[in-house]
Coordinates of C-alpha atoms and ligand atoms in Angstrom, one line a residue:
Chain A
M201 CA 10.8 3.4 21.4
P202 CA 10.6 0.3 23.7
K203 CA 9.0 -2.0 21.1
A204 CA 11.7 -1.3 18.5
L205 CA 14.3 -1.9 21.2
R206 CA 12.7 -5.2 22.1
H207 CA 12.8 -6.1 18.4
V208 CA 16.5 -5.3 18.2
L209 CA 17.2 -7.3 21.4
F210 CA 15.3 -10.4 20.3
T211 CA 16.2 -10.6 16.7
L212 CA 19.1 -8.5 15.4
V213 CA 21.4 -8.9 18.5
P214 CA 21.1 -12.7 18.8
V215 CA 21.4 -13.4 15.0
V216 CA 24.3 -11.1 14.5
V217 CA 26.2 -12.2 17.6
A218 CA 25.6 -15.8 16.7
F219 CA 26.9 -15.5 13.1
A220 CA 29.8 -13.3 14.3
L221 CA 30.9 -16.0 16.8
L222 CA 30.1 -19.2 14.9
P223 CA 33.1 -19.3 12.7
S224 CA 35.3 -19.7 15.7
V225 CA 33.5 -22.9 16.8
Y226 CA 32.4 -24.2 13.4
S227 CA 34.9 -24.6 10.6
N228 CA 32.6 -24.6 7.5
Q229 CA 32.7 -20.9 7.0
L230 CA 31.3 -21.0 3.5
L231 CA 28.1 -22.6 4.8
L232 CA 27.8 -20.0 7.5
F233 CA 28.4 -17.3 4.8
N234 CA 25.6 -18.8 2.7
F235 CA 23.3 -18.6 5.7
V236 CA 24.2 -14.9 6.2
I237 CA 23.6 -14.2 2.5
Y238 CA 20.2 -15.8 2.6
L239 CA 19.2 -14.2 5.9
A240 CA 19.9 -10.8 4.4
L241 CA 18.4 -11.5 1.0
T242 CA 15.2 -12.9 2.5
Q243 CA 14.8 -9.7 4.6
G244 CA 15.4 -7.6 1.4
F245 CA 12.6 -9.6 -0.3
N246 CA 10.5 -9.0 2.9
I247 CA 10.8 -5.2 2.4
I248 CA 9.2 -5.3 -1.1
Y249 CA 6.9 -8.2 -0.6
G250 CA 6.0 -8.3 3.1
F251 CA 5.5 -4.6 3.5
T252 CA 4.4 -3.5 0.0
G253 CA 2.9 -6.6 -1.5
Y254 CA 4.9 -6.9 -4.7
L255 CA 6.1 -10.4 -5.5
P256 CA 9.4 -10.0 -7.3
F257 CA 10.2 -13.4 -9.0
G258 CA 13.2 -11.7 -10.6
Y259 CA 14.6 -10.5 -7.2
V260 CA 17.9 -12.3 -8.1
G261 CA 18.4 -9.7 -10.8
F262 CA 19.4 -7.2 -8.2
F263 CA 21.7 -9.8 -6.6
G264 CA 23.4 -10.4 -10.0
A265 CA 23.6 -6.6 -10.7
G266 CA 25.4 -6.2 -7.3
A267 CA 27.8 -9.0 -8.0
Y268 CA 28.6 -7.7 -11.5
G269 CA 28.8 -4.1 -10.3
F270 CA 31.3 -5.2 -7.7
A271 CA 33.3 -7.3 -10.2
L272 CA 33.4 -4.7 -12.9
A273 CA 34.5 -2.0 -10.5
V274 CA 37.3 -4.2 -9.3
M275 CA 38.4 -5.4 -12.7
H276 CA 38.1 -2.2 -14.8
L277 CA 38.3 0.6 -12.3
H278 CA 40.6 -1.2 -9.9
F279 CA 38.5 0.0 -6.9
P280 CA 39.3 -1.3 -3.5
P281 CA 36.7 -4.0 -2.5
L282 CA 34.7 -1.8 -0.1
A283 CA 34.3 0.9 -2.7
A284 CA 33.4 -1.7 -5.3
L285 CA 30.7 -2.9 -3.0
G286 CA 29.3 0.6 -3.2
V287 CA 29.3 0.3 -7.0
G288 CA 27.5 -3.1 -6.8
A289 CA 24.8 -1.4 -4.6
V290 CA 24.5 1.5 -7.0
A291 CA 24.2 -0.9 -9.9
A292 CA 21.3 -2.7 -8.2
V293 CA 19.6 0.6 -7.3
L294 CA 19.9 1.8 -10.8
L295 CA 18.4 -1.4 -12.1
G296 CA 15.6 -0.8 -9.6
L297 CA 15.1 2.7 -10.9
V298 CA 14.9 1.4 -14.5
L299 CA 12.3 -1.1 -13.4
T300 CA 10.1 1.2 -11.4
P301 CA 7.5 1.4 -14.2
L302 CA 6.8 -2.3 -13.4
L303 CA 5.3 -1.2 -10.1
R304 CA 2.3 -0.1 -12.1
L305 CA 1.5 -3.7 -12.7
S306 CA 0.1 -5.8 -9.9
G307 CA -0.1 -9.4 -8.9
A308 CA 1.1 -12.1 -11.3
Y309 CA 1.8 -9.5 -14.0
F310 CA 4.3 -7.7 -11.9
A311 CA 5.9 -11.1 -10.8
I312 CA 6.3 -12.3 -14.4
A313 CA 7.5 -8.9 -15.8
N314 CA 10.1 -8.8 -13.0
L315 CA 11.2 -12.3 -13.8
A316 CA 11.6 -11.4 -17.5
A317 CA 13.6 -8.3 -16.5
S318 CA 16.0 -10.3 -14.5
Q319 CA 16.5 -12.7 -17.4
A320 CA 17.1 -9.8 -19.7
V321 CA 19.9 -8.5 -17.5
F322 CA 21.3 -12.0 -17.3
L323 CA 21.3 -12.3 -21.1
I324 CA 23.0 -9.0 -21.5
V325 CA 25.7 -9.7 -19.0
S326 CA 26.4 -13.2 -20.4
N327 CA 26.4 -12.0 -24.0
P328 CA 29.7 -13.1 -25.7
N329 CA 29.8 -9.8 -27.6
L330 CA 30.3 -8.1 -24.2
T331 CA 33.2 -10.3 -23.2
A332 CA 35.6 -7.4 -23.1
I333 CA 33.5 -5.8 -20.4
T334 CA 31.6 -8.5 -18.5
K335 CA 33.7 -11.5 -19.6
G336 CA 30.4 -12.7 -21.1
P337 CA 29.6 -16.4 -20.4
Y338 CA 33.2 -17.2 -19.4
G339 CA 32.7 -15.8 -15.9
I340 CA 34.6 -13.6 -13.5
S341 CA 37.7 -14.3 -11.5
L342 CA 38.7 -11.8 -8.8
S343 CA 41.5 -13.7 -7.0
G344 CA 43.2 -10.4 -6.2
V345 CA 40.6 -9.4 -3.7
F346 CA 40.0 -12.8 -2.2
S347 CA 39.8 -12.5 1.6
P348 CA 37.1 -14.7 3.0
G349 CA 37.7 -13.9 6.7
F350 CA 37.2 -10.2 6.3
T351 CA 34.5 -10.6 3.7
Y352 CA 32.5 -12.8 6.1
G353 CA 32.6 -9.9 8.6
V354 CA 31.3 -7.5 5.9
A355 CA 28.5 -9.8 5.1
V356 CA 27.5 -10.0 8.8
A357 CA 27.6 -6.2 8.9
I358 CA 25.3 -6.0 5.9
L359 CA 22.9 -8.5 7.6
A360 CA 22.9 -6.3 10.7
A361 CA 22.1 -3.2 8.7
T362 CA 19.4 -5.0 6.8
L363 CA 17.8 -6.3 10.0
G364 CA 18.0 -2.8 11.4
L365 CA 16.2 -1.5 8.3
V366 CA 13.4 -4.0 8.7
I367 CA 13.1 -3.3 12.3
Y368 CA 12.7 0.4 11.4
L369 CA 9.9 -0.5 8.9
R370 CA 8.2 -2.7 11.5
N371 CA 8.0 0.1 14.0
S372 CA 7.7 3.3 12.0
R373 CA 5.0 5.3 10.4
F374 CA 6.7 4.7 7.0
G375 CA 6.4 1.0 7.5
L376 CA 2.7 1.3 8.4
A377 CA 2.2 3.4 5.3
L378 CA 3.8 0.7 3.1
Q379 CA 1.5 -1.9 4.7
A380 CA -1.5 0.4 4.0
I381 CA -0.4 0.5 0.3
R382 CA -0.1 -3.3 0.3
E383 CA -3.7 -3.6 1.7
D384 CA -5.3 -1.0 -0.6
A385 CA -3.5 1.5 -2.7
I386 CA -6.6 3.6 -3.3
S387 CA -7.3 3.9 0.4
A388 CA -3.7 4.6 1.1
G389 CA -4.0 7.6 -1.2
M390 CA -7.0 8.8 0.8
A391 CA -4.9 8.4 3.9
G392 CA -2.7 11.1 2.4
I393 CA 0.1 8.6 1.5
N394 CA 2.1 9.4 -1.6
V395 CA 1.7 5.9 -3.0
V396 CA 4.0 6.1 -6.0
L397 CA 6.9 7.7 -4.0
S398 CA 6.5 5.3 -1.0
R399 CA 6.5 2.1 -3.0
T400 CA 9.4 3.3 -5.1
I401 CA 11.4 3.9 -2.0
A402 CA 10.6 0.4 -0.7
W403 CA 11.4 -1.1 -4.1
L404 CA 14.8 0.7 -4.2
L405 CA 15.6 -0.2 -0.6
S406 CA 14.9 -3.8 -1.4
A407 CA 17.1 -3.6 -4.5
L408 CA 19.8 -2.0 -2.4
V409 CA 19.9 -4.9 0.0
A410 CA 20.1 -7.4 -2.8
G411 CA 22.9 -5.4 -4.5
L412 CA 25.0 -5.2 -1.3
V413 CA 24.5 -8.9 -0.8
G414 CA 25.3 -9.7 -4.4
G415 CA 28.5 -7.6 -4.1
V416 CA 29.7 -9.3 -1.0
F417 CA 28.9 -12.6 -2.5
A418 CA 31.1 -11.9 -5.5
W419 CA 33.8 -10.7 -3.2
Y420 CA 33.7 -13.8 -1.0
I421 CA 33.6 -16.5 -3.7
S422 CA 35.6 -14.3 -6.2
V423 CA 35.1 -16.8 -9.1
F424 CA 31.7 -17.1 -10.6
Y425 CA 29.6 -17.3 -13.8
P426 CA 26.6 -15.3 -14.8
E427 CA 24.4 -18.4 -14.1
T428 CA 25.7 -18.4 -10.5
V429 CA 24.5 -14.9 -9.6
F430 CA 21.4 -14.8 -11.8
D431 CA 20.2 -18.2 -10.8
L432 CA 16.4 -18.2 -10.4
G433 CA 16.9 -20.7 -7.6
V434 CA 18.2 -17.8 -5.5
S435 CA 14.9 -15.9 -6.0
I436 CA 12.9 -19.0 -5.2
F437 CA 14.8 -19.7 -2.1
A438 CA 14.4 -16.2 -0.8
I439 CA 10.7 -16.2 -1.5
V440 CA 10.0 -19.6 -0.1
F441 CA 12.1 -19.0 3.1
A442 CA 10.3 -15.7 3.7
L443 CA 6.8 -17.0 3.1
F444 CA 7.5 -20.1 5.2
G445 CA 8.5 -18.0 8.2
G446 CA 6.0 -15.2 7.7
T447 CA 6.4 -11.9 5.9
A448 CA 6.1 -8.4 7.3
T449 CA 7.7 -9.6 10.5
I450 CA 11.4 -9.7 11.4
L451 CA 11.4 -13.1 13.0
G452 CA 9.5 -14.9 10.2
P453 CA 12.1 -14.7 7.4
I454 CA 14.8 -15.5 10.0
L455 CA 13.0 -18.7 11.1
G456 CA 12.3 -19.6 7.4
V457 CA 16.0 -19.4 6.5
I458 CA 17.3 -21.3 9.6
I459 CA 14.8 -24.1 9.2
L460 CA 14.5 -24.6 5.5
Y461 CA 18.0 -23.7 4.5
G462 CA 19.1 -25.8 7.5
I463 CA 17.1 -28.8 6.2
Y464 CA 18.5 -28.2 2.7
N465 CA 22.1 -28.4 3.9
V466 CA 21.6 -31.4 6.2
I467 CA 19.8 -33.6 3.8
G468 CA 19.3 -31.7 0.5
I469 CA 22.9 -32.3 -0.6
S470 CA 23.4 -35.8 0.6
T471 CA 19.9 -37.3 -0.2
P472 CA 18.2 -34.9 -2.5
Q473 CA 15.2 -37.2 -3.1
Y474 CA 14.2 -37.1 0.6
F475 CA 14.9 -33.5 0.8
Q476 CA 12.5 -32.7 -2.0
L477 CA 9.9 -34.9 -0.3
I478 CA 10.3 -33.2 3.0
Y479 CA 10.3 -29.7 1.4
G480 CA 7.2 -30.5 -0.5
V481 CA 5.4 -31.8 2.6
L482 CA 6.5 -28.8 4.7
I483 CA 5.4 -26.2 2.1
V484 CA 2.1 -27.9 1.3
G485 CA 1.4 -28.2 5.1
L486 CA 2.2 -24.6 5.6
V487 CA 0.0 -23.4 2.8
L488 CA -2.9 -25.4 4.1
F489 CA -2.6 -24.8 7.8
L490 CA -0.5 -21.7 8.3
P491 CA -0.9 -19.6 5.1
E492 CA 0.6 -16.6 6.9
G493 CA 3.8 -18.5 7.8
L494 CA 5.2 -20.1 10.9
V495 CA 5.0 -16.9 13.0
S496 CA 1.2 -17.0 12.7
I497 CA 1.2 -19.7 15.3
F498 CA 2.3 -17.0 17.8
K499 CA 0.3 -14.3 16.3
R500 CA -2.9 -16.3 16.7
R501 CA -2.2 -16.6 20.4
G502 CA -2.0 -12.8 20.6
I503 CA 1.8 -12.8 21.0
D504 CA 3.4 -9.8 19.4
V505 CA 5.9 -11.3 17.0
P506 CA 8.9 -9.1 16.3
Chain B
M47 CA -36.3 28.4 -5.4
S48 CA -36.8 27.8 -9.1
P49 CA -35.6 24.5 -10.3
E50 CA -32.6 25.1 -12.6
P51 CA -31.0 22.3 -14.5
D52 CA -27.2 22.3 -14.5
T53 CA -26.9 24.9 -11.8
D54 CA -23.9 26.9 -11.8
T55 CA -25.2 30.1 -10.4
E56 CA -24.1 31.9 -7.3
A57 CA -27.5 32.0 -5.9
D58 CA -27.6 30.7 -2.3
T59 CA -29.9 27.7 -2.4
G60 CA -29.6 26.8 1.2
T61 CA -32.1 29.4 2.3
G62 CA -32.0 28.8 6.1
T63 CA -33.8 25.5 6.4
T64 CA -31.5 23.2 8.3
G65 CA -28.8 24.7 10.4
T66 CA -25.8 25.6 8.2
G67 CA -23.3 25.7 11.0
T68 CA -21.3 28.8 11.5
G69 CA -22.2 30.2 8.1
T70 CA -23.7 33.6 8.5
G71 CA -26.3 32.9 5.8
T72 CA -25.0 35.7 3.6
A73 CA -22.8 35.1 0.6
A74 CA -20.3 32.6 1.9
A75 CA -18.0 31.9 -1.1
P76 CA -18.2 28.4 -2.4
L77 CA -15.4 26.2 -1.2
L78 CA -15.8 23.8 -4.1
R79 CA -17.1 24.5 -7.6
I80 CA -17.7 21.8 -10.2
V81 CA -18.1 23.2 -13.6
G82 CA -19.2 21.0 -16.6
L83 CA -17.4 17.9 -15.3
V84 CA -16.9 15.1 -17.9
K85 CA -15.6 11.6 -17.3
R86 CA -15.6 9.1 -20.1
F87 CA -15.1 5.3 -19.8
G88 CA -14.3 4.4 -23.4
G89 CA -17.1 6.0 -25.4
F90 CA -19.5 6.1 -22.5
R91 CA -19.9 9.4 -20.6
A92 CA -20.4 8.5 -17.0
L93 CA -20.2 12.3 -16.2
D94 CA -21.5 14.5 -18.9
G95 CA -21.3 18.1 -17.9
L96 CA -22.1 18.0 -14.2
S97 CA -22.0 21.3 -12.3
F98 CA -22.6 22.2 -8.7
H99 CA -21.0 24.1 -5.9
L100 CA -20.5 23.5 -2.2
K101 CA -20.1 25.9 0.7
P102 CA -18.4 25.5 4.0
G103 CA -20.7 23.9 6.5
E104 CA -23.2 22.9 3.9
I105 CA -24.6 19.4 3.4
L106 CA -25.4 18.7 -0.3
G107 CA -27.3 15.6 -1.2
L108 CA -26.3 13.9 -4.5
V109 CA -29.2 11.7 -5.6
G110 CA -30.1 9.9 -8.7
P111 CA -30.8 6.4 -10.1
N112 CA -28.1 3.7 -10.1
G113 CA -25.5 4.4 -12.7
S114 CA -26.3 8.1 -12.9
G115 CA -22.6 8.9 -12.1
K116 CA -22.7 9.8 -8.4
T117 CA -19.8 7.5 -7.4
T118 CA -17.9 8.6 -10.5
C119 CA -18.3 12.2 -9.4
I120 CA -16.8 11.4 -6.0
N121 CA -14.1 9.4 -7.6
V122 CA -13.1 12.2 -9.9
I123 CA -13.2 14.8 -7.1
S124 CA -11.1 12.6 -4.8
G125 CA -8.4 12.0 -7.5
L126 CA -9.1 8.4 -8.4
Y127 CA -9.8 9.4 -12.0
R128 CA -8.7 12.4 -14.1
P129 CA -11.5 14.5 -15.4
D130 CA -11.9 14.4 -19.2
G131 CA -13.4 17.8 -19.3
G132 CA -14.7 20.6 -17.1
Q133 CA -13.2 22.0 -14.0
I134 CA -12.9 21.3 -10.3
L135 CA -12.1 24.5 -8.4
L136 CA -11.2 24.5 -4.7
D137 CA -11.1 28.0 -3.4
G138 CA -11.0 29.1 -7.0
R139 CA -7.9 26.9 -7.8
A140 CA -8.1 24.2 -10.4
I141 CA -7.5 20.8 -8.7
G142 CA -8.8 18.4 -11.3
G143 CA -6.3 15.5 -11.9
L144 CA -4.2 16.0 -8.8
P145 CA -3.2 12.7 -7.2
S146 CA -5.4 11.6 -4.2
H147 CA -2.8 12.3 -1.5
R148 CA -2.4 15.9 -2.7
L149 CA -6.1 16.4 -2.6
V150 CA -6.2 14.9 0.9
H151 CA -3.6 17.5 1.9
L152 CA -5.8 20.2 0.4
G153 CA -8.6 19.0 2.7
I154 CA -10.7 16.7 0.6
N155 CA -11.6 13.2 1.8
R156 CA -14.2 10.6 1.3
T157 CA -15.8 7.3 2.2
F158 CA -16.3 4.4 -0.2
Q159 CA -19.6 2.8 -1.2
V160 CA -18.0 -0.5 -0.5
P161 CA -15.7 0.2 2.4
K162 CA -12.0 -0.1 1.8
P163 CA -10.2 -0.4 5.1
F164 CA -6.7 -1.7 5.4
M165 CA -7.8 -5.2 6.3
T166 CA -4.8 -6.7 8.1
L167 CA -4.0 -3.5 10.0
T168 CA -5.8 -3.0 13.3
V169 CA -8.6 -0.5 13.5
R170 CA -6.4 1.9 15.4
E171 CA -3.6 1.6 12.8
N172 CA -6.1 2.3 10.0
V173 CA -6.8 5.6 11.7
E174 CA -3.3 6.3 12.9
V175 CA -1.8 6.1 9.4
A176 CA -4.3 8.6 8.1
A177 CA -3.6 10.9 11.0
A178 CA 0.1 10.7 10.4
Y179 CA 0.0 11.2 6.6
G180 CA -3.2 12.9 5.8
R181 CA -3.4 16.1 7.8
R182 CA -3.0 19.3 5.8
R183 CA -1.8 21.2 8.9
P184 CA 0.5 19.8 11.5
G185 CA -1.7 19.0 14.5
K186 CA -2.7 16.1 16.5
T187 CA -5.8 14.0 15.8
D188 CA -7.4 12.7 19.0
I189 CA -7.6 9.1 17.8
E190 CA -9.2 7.8 20.9
A191 CA -12.0 10.4 20.8
L192 CA -12.5 9.7 17.1
L193 CA -12.8 6.0 17.5
H194 CA -15.1 6.5 20.5
S195 CA -17.4 8.8 18.6
L196 CA -17.9 6.2 15.8
E197 CA -18.3 3.3 18.3
L198 CA -15.1 1.7 17.2
D199 CA -13.1 2.1 20.4
S200 CA -13.8 -1.4 21.7
H201 CA -12.5 -2.9 18.5
A202 CA -9.3 -0.7 18.3
K203 CA -6.9 -3.6 18.5
R204 CA -8.7 -6.0 16.2
P205 CA -7.8 -6.2 12.5
A206 CA -10.2 -4.3 10.3
S207 CA -11.1 -7.6 8.5
E208 CA -12.9 -8.7 11.7
L209 CA -15.3 -5.8 11.6
N210 CA -18.8 -6.2 10.2
S211 CA -19.7 -4.1 7.2
V212 CA -21.4 -1.3 9.1
Q213 CA -18.3 -1.0 11.3
Q214 CA -16.1 -1.0 8.3
K215 CA -18.1 1.9 6.9
M216 CA -17.6 3.7 10.2
L217 CA -13.9 2.9 9.9
D218 CA -13.8 4.5 6.4
L219 CA -15.4 7.6 8.0
A220 CA -12.9 7.5 10.8
R221 CA -10.0 7.4 8.4
A222 CA -11.4 10.3 6.4
L223 CA -12.0 12.4 9.6
A224 CA -8.5 11.6 10.9
T225 CA -7.2 13.8 8.1
A226 CA -9.2 16.8 9.3
P227 CA -11.0 17.4 6.0
R228 CA -12.7 20.6 4.9
I229 CA -14.7 18.7 2.3
L230 CA -16.1 15.2 3.0
L231 CA -17.6 13.1 0.2
V232 CA -19.8 10.4 1.6
D233 CA -20.9 7.5 -0.7
E234 CA -23.9 5.6 0.5
L235 CA -22.9 5.5 4.1
A236 CA -26.4 4.9 5.3
A237 CA -27.1 1.7 3.2
G238 CA -27.5 -1.3 5.5
L239 CA -27.8 0.7 8.8
N240 CA -30.7 0.1 11.1
P241 CA -33.0 3.0 12.0
A242 CA -31.2 3.8 15.3
E243 CA -27.8 3.8 13.5
L244 CA -29.2 5.9 10.7
E245 CA -30.3 8.5 13.2
R246 CA -26.9 8.6 14.9
V247 CA -25.0 8.8 11.7
G248 CA -27.2 11.5 10.4
E249 CA -26.6 13.6 13.6
R250 CA -22.9 12.9 13.3
L251 CA -22.8 14.3 9.8
K252 CA -24.8 17.3 10.9
A253 CA -22.3 17.9 13.7
L254 CA -19.5 17.8 11.1
A255 CA -21.2 20.5 9.1
A256 CA -21.7 22.5 12.2
Q257 CA -17.8 22.4 12.5
N258 CA -17.9 24.1 9.0
I259 CA -16.9 20.9 7.1
A260 CA -18.7 20.8 3.7
L261 CA -20.3 17.5 2.9
V262 CA -21.6 15.8 -0.2
V263 CA -23.8 12.9 0.7
V264 CA -24.7 10.3 -1.9
E265 CA -27.7 8.3 -0.7
H266 CA -30.7 6.4 -1.9
L267 CA -32.6 6.6 1.3
M268 CA -34.7 9.7 0.9
G269 CA -35.6 9.9 4.5
F270 CA -31.9 10.1 5.4
I271 CA -31.4 12.7 2.7
D272 CA -34.3 14.7 4.1
Q273 CA -32.8 14.4 7.6
V274 CA -29.3 15.7 6.8
T275 CA -29.2 17.8 3.6
D276 CA -29.8 21.4 3.0
R277 CA -30.0 21.0 -0.7
V278 CA -29.9 18.3 -3.3
I279 CA -28.5 17.8 -6.8
V280 CA -30.5 15.2 -8.8
C281 CA -28.3 13.4 -11.3
N282 CA -29.3 11.5 -14.3
A283 CA -27.0 10.1 -17.0
G284 CA -24.1 12.1 -15.7
R285 CA -25.8 15.5 -15.6
G286 CA -27.6 17.5 -12.9
I287 CA -31.3 17.8 -13.7
F288 CA -32.3 19.6 -10.6
A289 CA -30.8 21.6 -7.8
G290 CA -32.6 22.8 -4.7
P291 CA -34.3 21.5 -1.6
L292 CA -35.5 17.9 -1.6
S293 CA -39.1 19.0 -0.9
A294 CA -39.0 20.9 -4.2
A295 CA -37.2 18.0 -6.0
I296 CA -40.0 15.6 -5.4
R297 CA -42.5 17.9 -7.0
D298 CA -40.3 18.4 -10.1
R299 CA -41.7 16.7 -13.2
Q300 CA -38.4 15.7 -14.7
V301 CA -37.1 14.3 -11.4
V302 CA -40.2 12.2 -10.9
E303 CA -39.9 10.8 -14.4
V304 CA -36.3 9.8 -13.8
F305 CA -37.1 8.1 -10.5
L306 CA -40.3 6.3 -11.7
G307 CA -39.0 3.1 -13.3
A308 CA -35.7 3.5 -11.6
E309 CA -37.0 3.0 -8.1
D310 CA -34.5 0.4 -6.9
D311 CA -34.2 0.6 -3.2
G312 CA -37.7 1.5 -2.3
G313 CA -35.9 4.7 -1.4
A314 CA -38.9 7.0 -1.0
A315 CA -39.2 7.8 2.7
Ligands
LIG151 N1 -14.2 2.2 -13.8 C1 -15.2 2.2 -14.6 N2 -15.1 1.7 -15.9 C2 -16.2 1.6 -16.7 N3 -17.4 2.1 -16.5 C3 -17.6 2.6 -15.2 C4 -16.5 2.7 -14.3 N4 -17.0 3.3 -13.1 C5 -18.3 3.6 -13.4 N5 -18.7 3.2 -14.6 C6 -20.0 3.3 -15.3 O1 -20.3 4.7 -15.1 C7 -21.7 4.8 -14.8 C8 -21.9 5.5 -13.5 O2 -21.5 4.7 -12.5 P1 -21.5 5.2 -11.0 O3 -20.8 6.5 -10.9 O4 -20.9 4.1 -10.1 O5 -23.0 5.4 -10.7 P2 -23.8 5.6 -9.3 O6 -22.8 5.7 -8.2 O7 -24.6 6.8 -9.5 O8 -24.7 4.4 -9.2 C9 -22.2 3.4 -14.7 O9 -22.9 3.1 -16.0 C10 -21.0 2.5 -14.5 O10 -21.2 1.3 -15.1
LIG152 MG1 -22.5 4.6 -6.6

């Protein structure tokens, strides 16, 4: 499949190689790690929103489930970190399964219900009565598995797998079916697509990505609070980055993260007032002039955007 | 043919007027049998005991005033709604309430009164996805030929949203045909077409029937109904009030009463 190969060569390979090599020339590994986290999360969001059309405001819930799944497996089951990562992924997918009935809702109703669901999970995890299990509001400390160098590599591997998954969706019949569902679920049924099954698969894949990312995040920072991993800001960043770059493409969310998260880190922390102004202007400008994201500049010129 | 309300007889009403494809004329078993179909919306019965049958290669017209339940009938048969009563039998097997994709795999497909293409996908992708997912038997749909036959080939790479409404209707038809249906339900395909296009679409539907596809054609334009159908069912308030050839329908007292006062599209040819 030459087109898929081109997508691998122009998106996955440069991004993964760059982030694999950057730590040797740039010392702020935590910053690079956060970029990798957002690159993967934004693509996970892209799977459910870009391809299937569901806007999950509570996407961070899967991230948090992954982080806590990882932490609980390490603390209580004494799993080695890689196995605990699997537990984090399973926790997120199980949460996704529990939430599949939400897929019957659409538009804002789905977005709000998903937001509420992620808050419910947050409240359960941070409940002081569950301190024996989740450490409640007092947070997690996993100093025993702290190993940032290796964990960074695992995060890059998760990013590579996620990009591979999105490239598959971008080039496969299944990805086309998901987009058909996004455009018109009734017509998709008449095209012979099993709508319920297909969108459930997309939803669970999207949860899986966030669960893995949450798990590797917990592993990397090893000390965190419920508010850290259920922070709605994480959902909002992933959503804004993906929409800014352009969803249902591979390149769009990558550009969104590099540009917006880049700006955030350059000026957002030092001079937050300017940062918010610039962010606001960029986003308003985009909504007005490029509602389909940055990549639509190329699409309009007939260029096939990966 | 004697007009018979709520037909559910095995009598062959398509007595050799228009060509019925490869049908031998003798008792071809009905492919689809609708028996006493009921669909309620709240307390309102949009379908209230509708019955008819459909044979391979036959074109059945479904006519009636606006709101008489024609689209609802197609929606129920194609799995958008569950029936609230009655039966839908395909080859004698009850299929009422199956999800759309299952029905598509059993060979049922349709077009929509207001076309519903996948707007951001290209014309070709619209058809490709149906060919990939919708066929009941493994096989290859000749997408180029299909697009060509519906005059969509020159737009293949454009997004469906850029098509005009007639082209979108043809794309709906192309998507349905890409699944190689045995039964095709066509909802007001002719509305908005110019006379030359009407003629071509009519011939196209007849060619499908000649390939042994069974068609239900919902239409207000009586000239078009006359051109393509072997037989019509006249609906009123969710029931069939007449079954037989159009020429007999227009002499039927009850049919005339229903249509007087409900003449909305100047439909009489
Ligand atoms: N989804 C629905 N909800 C409520 N009422 C409906 C719905 N669909 C159709 N109806 C009603 O059912 C009746 C039949 O509609 P329809 O089948 O569209 O008629 P036709 O296609 O013959 O013009 C109308 O009175 C319509 O308002
Ligand atoms: Mg109608």
